[in-house]
Amino acid sequence: MNEKVTMTRLRYAPLLVFQIILTILYFCFTKYADVEEIAQNQITGFADTHVMIFIGFAYLMTFLKKYCYSATGYNLLLAALVIQWSLLCQGFFHMKDGKIAISLKNLLEADIMSATVLITFGALLGLASGTQLLFIAVVEAAVGCVNLYLCEKVYEISDIGGSMAIHTYGAYFGLGVSAALRLRKSSSEHTPPPVVATVTAQHGQGVGASIPIQKERIRLDGPNYTSDVTAMIGTIFLWIYWPSFNSGLAGSEVERQRAIVNTYLSLASCTVVTFMLSAAVSHKPGKLDMVHIQNSTLAGGVAVGAVANMYIGPGGAIAIGIGAAFISVLGYRYLTPQLEKLGIQDTCGVNNLHGMPGIYSGLLSVLFAGLATTEAYGTELGDIFPATSSIADGQAVADPRSVGMQAAYQLAALGTTLGLALGTGVLSGLIVKTKIFSPLEEKERYDDEMNWELP
Amino acid sequence: MNEKVTMTRLRYAPLLVFQIILTILYFCFTKYADVEEIAQNQITGFADTHVMIFIGFAYLMTFLKKYCYSATGYNLLLAALVIQWSLLCQGFFHMKDGKIAISLKNLLEADIMSATVLITFGALLGLASGTQLLFIAVVEAAVGCVNLYLCEKVYEISDIGGSMAIHTYGAYFGLGVSAALRLRKSSSEHTPPPVVATVTAQHGQGVGASIPIQKERIRLDGPNYTSDVTAMIGTIFLWIYWPSFNSGLAGSEVERQRAIVNTYLSLASCTVVTFMLSAAVSHKPGKLDMVHIQNSTLAGGVAVGAVANMYIGPGGAIAIGIGAAFISVLGYRYLTPQLEKLGIQDTCGVNNLHGMPGIYSGLLSVLFAGLATTEAYGTELGDIFPATSSIADGQAVADPRSVGMQAAYQLAALGTTLGLALGTGVLSGLIVKTKIFSPLEEKERYDDEMNWELP
Amino acid sequence: MNEKVTMTRLRYAPLLVFQIILTILYFCFTKYADVEEIAQNQITGFADTHVMIFIGFAYLMTFLKKYCYSATGYNLLLAALVIQWSLLCQGFFHMKDGKIAISLKNLLEADIMSATVLITFGALLGLASGTQLLFIAVVEAAVGCVNLYLCEKVYEISDIGGSMAIHTYGAYFGLGVSAALRLRKSSSEHTPPPVVATVTAQHGQGVGASIPIQKERIRLDGPNYTSDVTAMIGTIFLWIYWPSFNSGLAGSEVERQRAIVNTYLSLASCTVVTFMLSAAVSHKPGKLDMVHIQNSTLAGGVAVGAVANMYIGPGGAIAIGIGAAFISVLGYRYLTPQLEKLGIQDTCGVNNLHGMPGIYSGLLSVLFAGLATTEAYGTELGDIFPATSSIADGQAVADPRSVGMQAAYQLAALGTTLGLALGTGVLSGLIVKTKIFSPLEEKERYDDEMNWELP
């Protein structure tokens, strides 16, 4: 008995072990970037991206009425872990003299990589145990760094906002895991709702009134009024800083401002059309569905991500945002329920916010890469598509890539990302299905009670 | 019947129509700013202002207990719409070769213009239908851009924080609409409260406890404990970034820091005095009224807005903040109830936060413009009051404006702003009173149930 | 009777008096910094620190279920007051021609100094009256400025993140006050809980359901589900911007980025280990305690504060964060209850978040100052430890300080800070114990009802 308590107490012990391994790796393989390295790696929007990762994703996931501790707590834990880990994984490809030089740029890139894991967390929200999440996080970030390396250095694609390498990758990794877990809901109307918990009114948000009523069994897989309002904190901070996210790694001020303008306009038009569509397709005719407002308004940021620094035109950015709203709202309304029937749970609907808008963005990047001309881009053509440049490192390149070939590479990167994400996702799902990762029983889902001392 | 459902579903269809018109206009009349234009239009505080618009205004308006979805949702919608629209309206006055060049500066100016509409939304919070708000937003932003053009280019006034062109304009436009709508409350103590809704305890913020109690009718035109706490998120973010708002368009670093210092000190002193006054005048002697803390603490930012970059002295900034606290707290306590009796509803009390402090700021700008001397300002005199400069575009100006004349123009701008705001506001109110804008019945006010699928 | 009401209404009148005194002092002794002074005083992270002070501290303290108005409201009031006051106190030591030149740098330093008062407020949260807090704030900030002057100018120590001068000072000042007040809880299980209030379910966060139940007496000295979720807003914003806090006063970009990297890594490792430890020591085996997640995850930021700009190595930063998690979580679990038994209340556990991690950071600065070498630091040695530089103001220094002596001075500063904080804290506590500061009775604790008109 006592031993079992000790084992329970030490359930997060793998965290300490992994943290100690990280510490040793940092002692052996890292150093501070020096003045020259810092000068070469100018970035903007570090703190803004930081807010998106730690506040934006965390609060967007507080929409579940009784999973807010886990949403905010695990988000913090996963991000803190993955940032340390992916900084090493990404740095591995850029070592000099056996050392990774750490500057603000690495931290920003690690922040961005942690988004993949948080997107996957969104798909599995309330469905995976802490141990499962930690294993998934470590695998996903490592493979994500390999995928990013392939995109950036092998295919040499342009994807400034990470719509492929971050959003598409994170979403389909998550759906892969979910498909492998086959977390079917048994929500027949004729049986009592299974996703419930036994609580008293004491757990309410009132000032703790201990109303002496009988214990009730309630559904936990949805929001309440307060949790929807805190979720909007996440939505809005993501909205606000998305332009910074899509422009943080721009190479020049004019490129940066173009990326901001495009992202901003795409988000704005996507938001307007989301409201119109939500009222048109919602369950109660003409009423707005908070799920759409919280999520689909952001799809414009994902959709424009891969082309945000290209010459798509302000009108083009707005048109892209309109398309994103259609993809996302219709996805939430009609596709997600179908996936659920197939046993593919997606709690936050990341397929509709990150997955399909990410693919859409990847395809847009194929189109706009193919259409790119020296007239439109001037000297920026070589900055945005380095492989098409006839000069590299001050040397003339014998046979630079054509824009048609660049388009093909953009498509190849999208395919590789999808394949790697789904493949590794399914594989990870099959692994964490086993007992040692203590998967949740159906009645334990969406419930902070499992992991937290509740007031 | 079925047709009626379709009509209900398509109630936001005008949004899509307007968005498509915007898309076409953007394709025809906009382009990215080029390197030179960007270099000439340096700004700071873009993201900070962004937080004020999307988080600050949104959460400040979540104080109503059952209008939080609308407060956060409509705020996002209105801002996303107005930013696209006012970027065009403002750009119209600055076109080159038939094109508007878009940079971060335009986006910031469009963000700022959207504040006028959100202030008006605050006056009408819970009182106007979605259709009414959308019509008002489009008219208000367009006229607001004309007014701003008059202030900046015709009167050539100094109003760095937009206390006249944004705050005064937005507040009195809203009060104009409200006066035209004559939304009298029938709140006699002898009749049952009319602003109510039928809800069960299920809608509470508890974890959804379905306590089997009878249905109750409750007042919705006030806060509850949680909604007051989320409203403070709005207040504090507005407070934090107000110095950025008032300094974002400063022309030099020394001017920018002066604007920040003045705004900061005015906010700080206004906050301190607001607490003292709130306890002095509140309904329960000595207790603080959350309405004052949420709103009047910000009046110092409005009050110093038009003079934030002038040489008012740190002590002057503090004194201005003290005055703002008196105007705002006493306005909430004594003036707003009088206006309500006249049938002029002002849900958020924007007259006390934006309206009267804005007029106060305008009058201060008359004073400080008249007192400006070359000794105090040095070469900055011509930067802050361009019309007084004896050189323009490298050419000597024959007869530059005196500071006395500048003061007169500041006053004229204030009068013009008030006139345009009230006039167009009343006119808009009379238009949206008609059936086709589906005005709310009294029992539909302050209630998310009207527009949202509630959990 | 009427006179008593007037006295109650004017309970915050000292605020107005103090504000008027401040206004006069600002008129007499301040001016704007000129172009040269601004150029010499470049800073970064002003707005970020601002968010920590006004949102971070405020919302971290909203964890108490019925003290959220006071947490957010008093936080705003205290910060607004102390910033004005400490700007004068700090400026007093740097006057030129009888004037304090105000720039963004002074405002940032005043913001930072206000953190000491907010840390003390955390120790006394729910236990002190408004009058007591105001007196404490004025005394604490003034003495804190003297202590900071001693650290910076007399001992010439390095403490970029203020772990000694801000965190240690604020925490032990608060514990000193608390010790003097001897606010023992009478929480025997055999007597009814004394820290209660009489409320109806109407005060709940529901949409105001007036459930007709009997009045209940409930404990107020803890969180409910919603208040824990809003508290995480504070935690996460503090987490996000802590790197900015620890690097805001860095002298060069390379130093700034090193401070950010170190702070970030220390926070990340501290967060990971906090989760592991929380499950290991919490009351319910294996469950996470929200108190640890809300607070101990931040201890890594305090712990690395005094050495954030030193060459501690990325691995060193991570190791420091691991240590901080142990100090903080074990402190919350085992030390705080012991202090409570001694009559030293510490509502937010500031000893575990700011106090002990601050001392730990001070000791680390002794260690790393002693280990500093010219090989590791190059020309930065003189920037970080000015007293060791052989050149000052362009003049050769006869006998510069050795790194060993520097270590001794770091230790002396830590001792001085502790002594001043505890001494002045106890003294202030003894003063505010007297009737004229209207101390709270036990039944008035942790209750917004005392100071606010509640809905």
Tab-separated table of C-alpha atoms in Angstrom, chain B residues 42 80 100 117 130 135 192 376 421 448:
chain	number	residue	atom	x	y	z
B	42	GLN	CA	8.492	55.081	-38.571
B	80	ALA	CA	-11.760	43.606	-37.739
B	100	ILE	CA	-3.019	53.651	-51.151
B	117	VAL	CA	-16.478	52.661	-32.986
B	130	GLY	CA	-25.859	43.424	-34.493
B	135	PHE	CA	-24.424	50.215	-39.875
B	192	PRO	CA	-41.183	44.008	-11.710
B	376	ALA	CA	10.407	76.134	-23.937
B	421	ALA	CA	-20.049	63.569	-33.751
B	448	ASP	CA	-26.248	37.004	-24.977
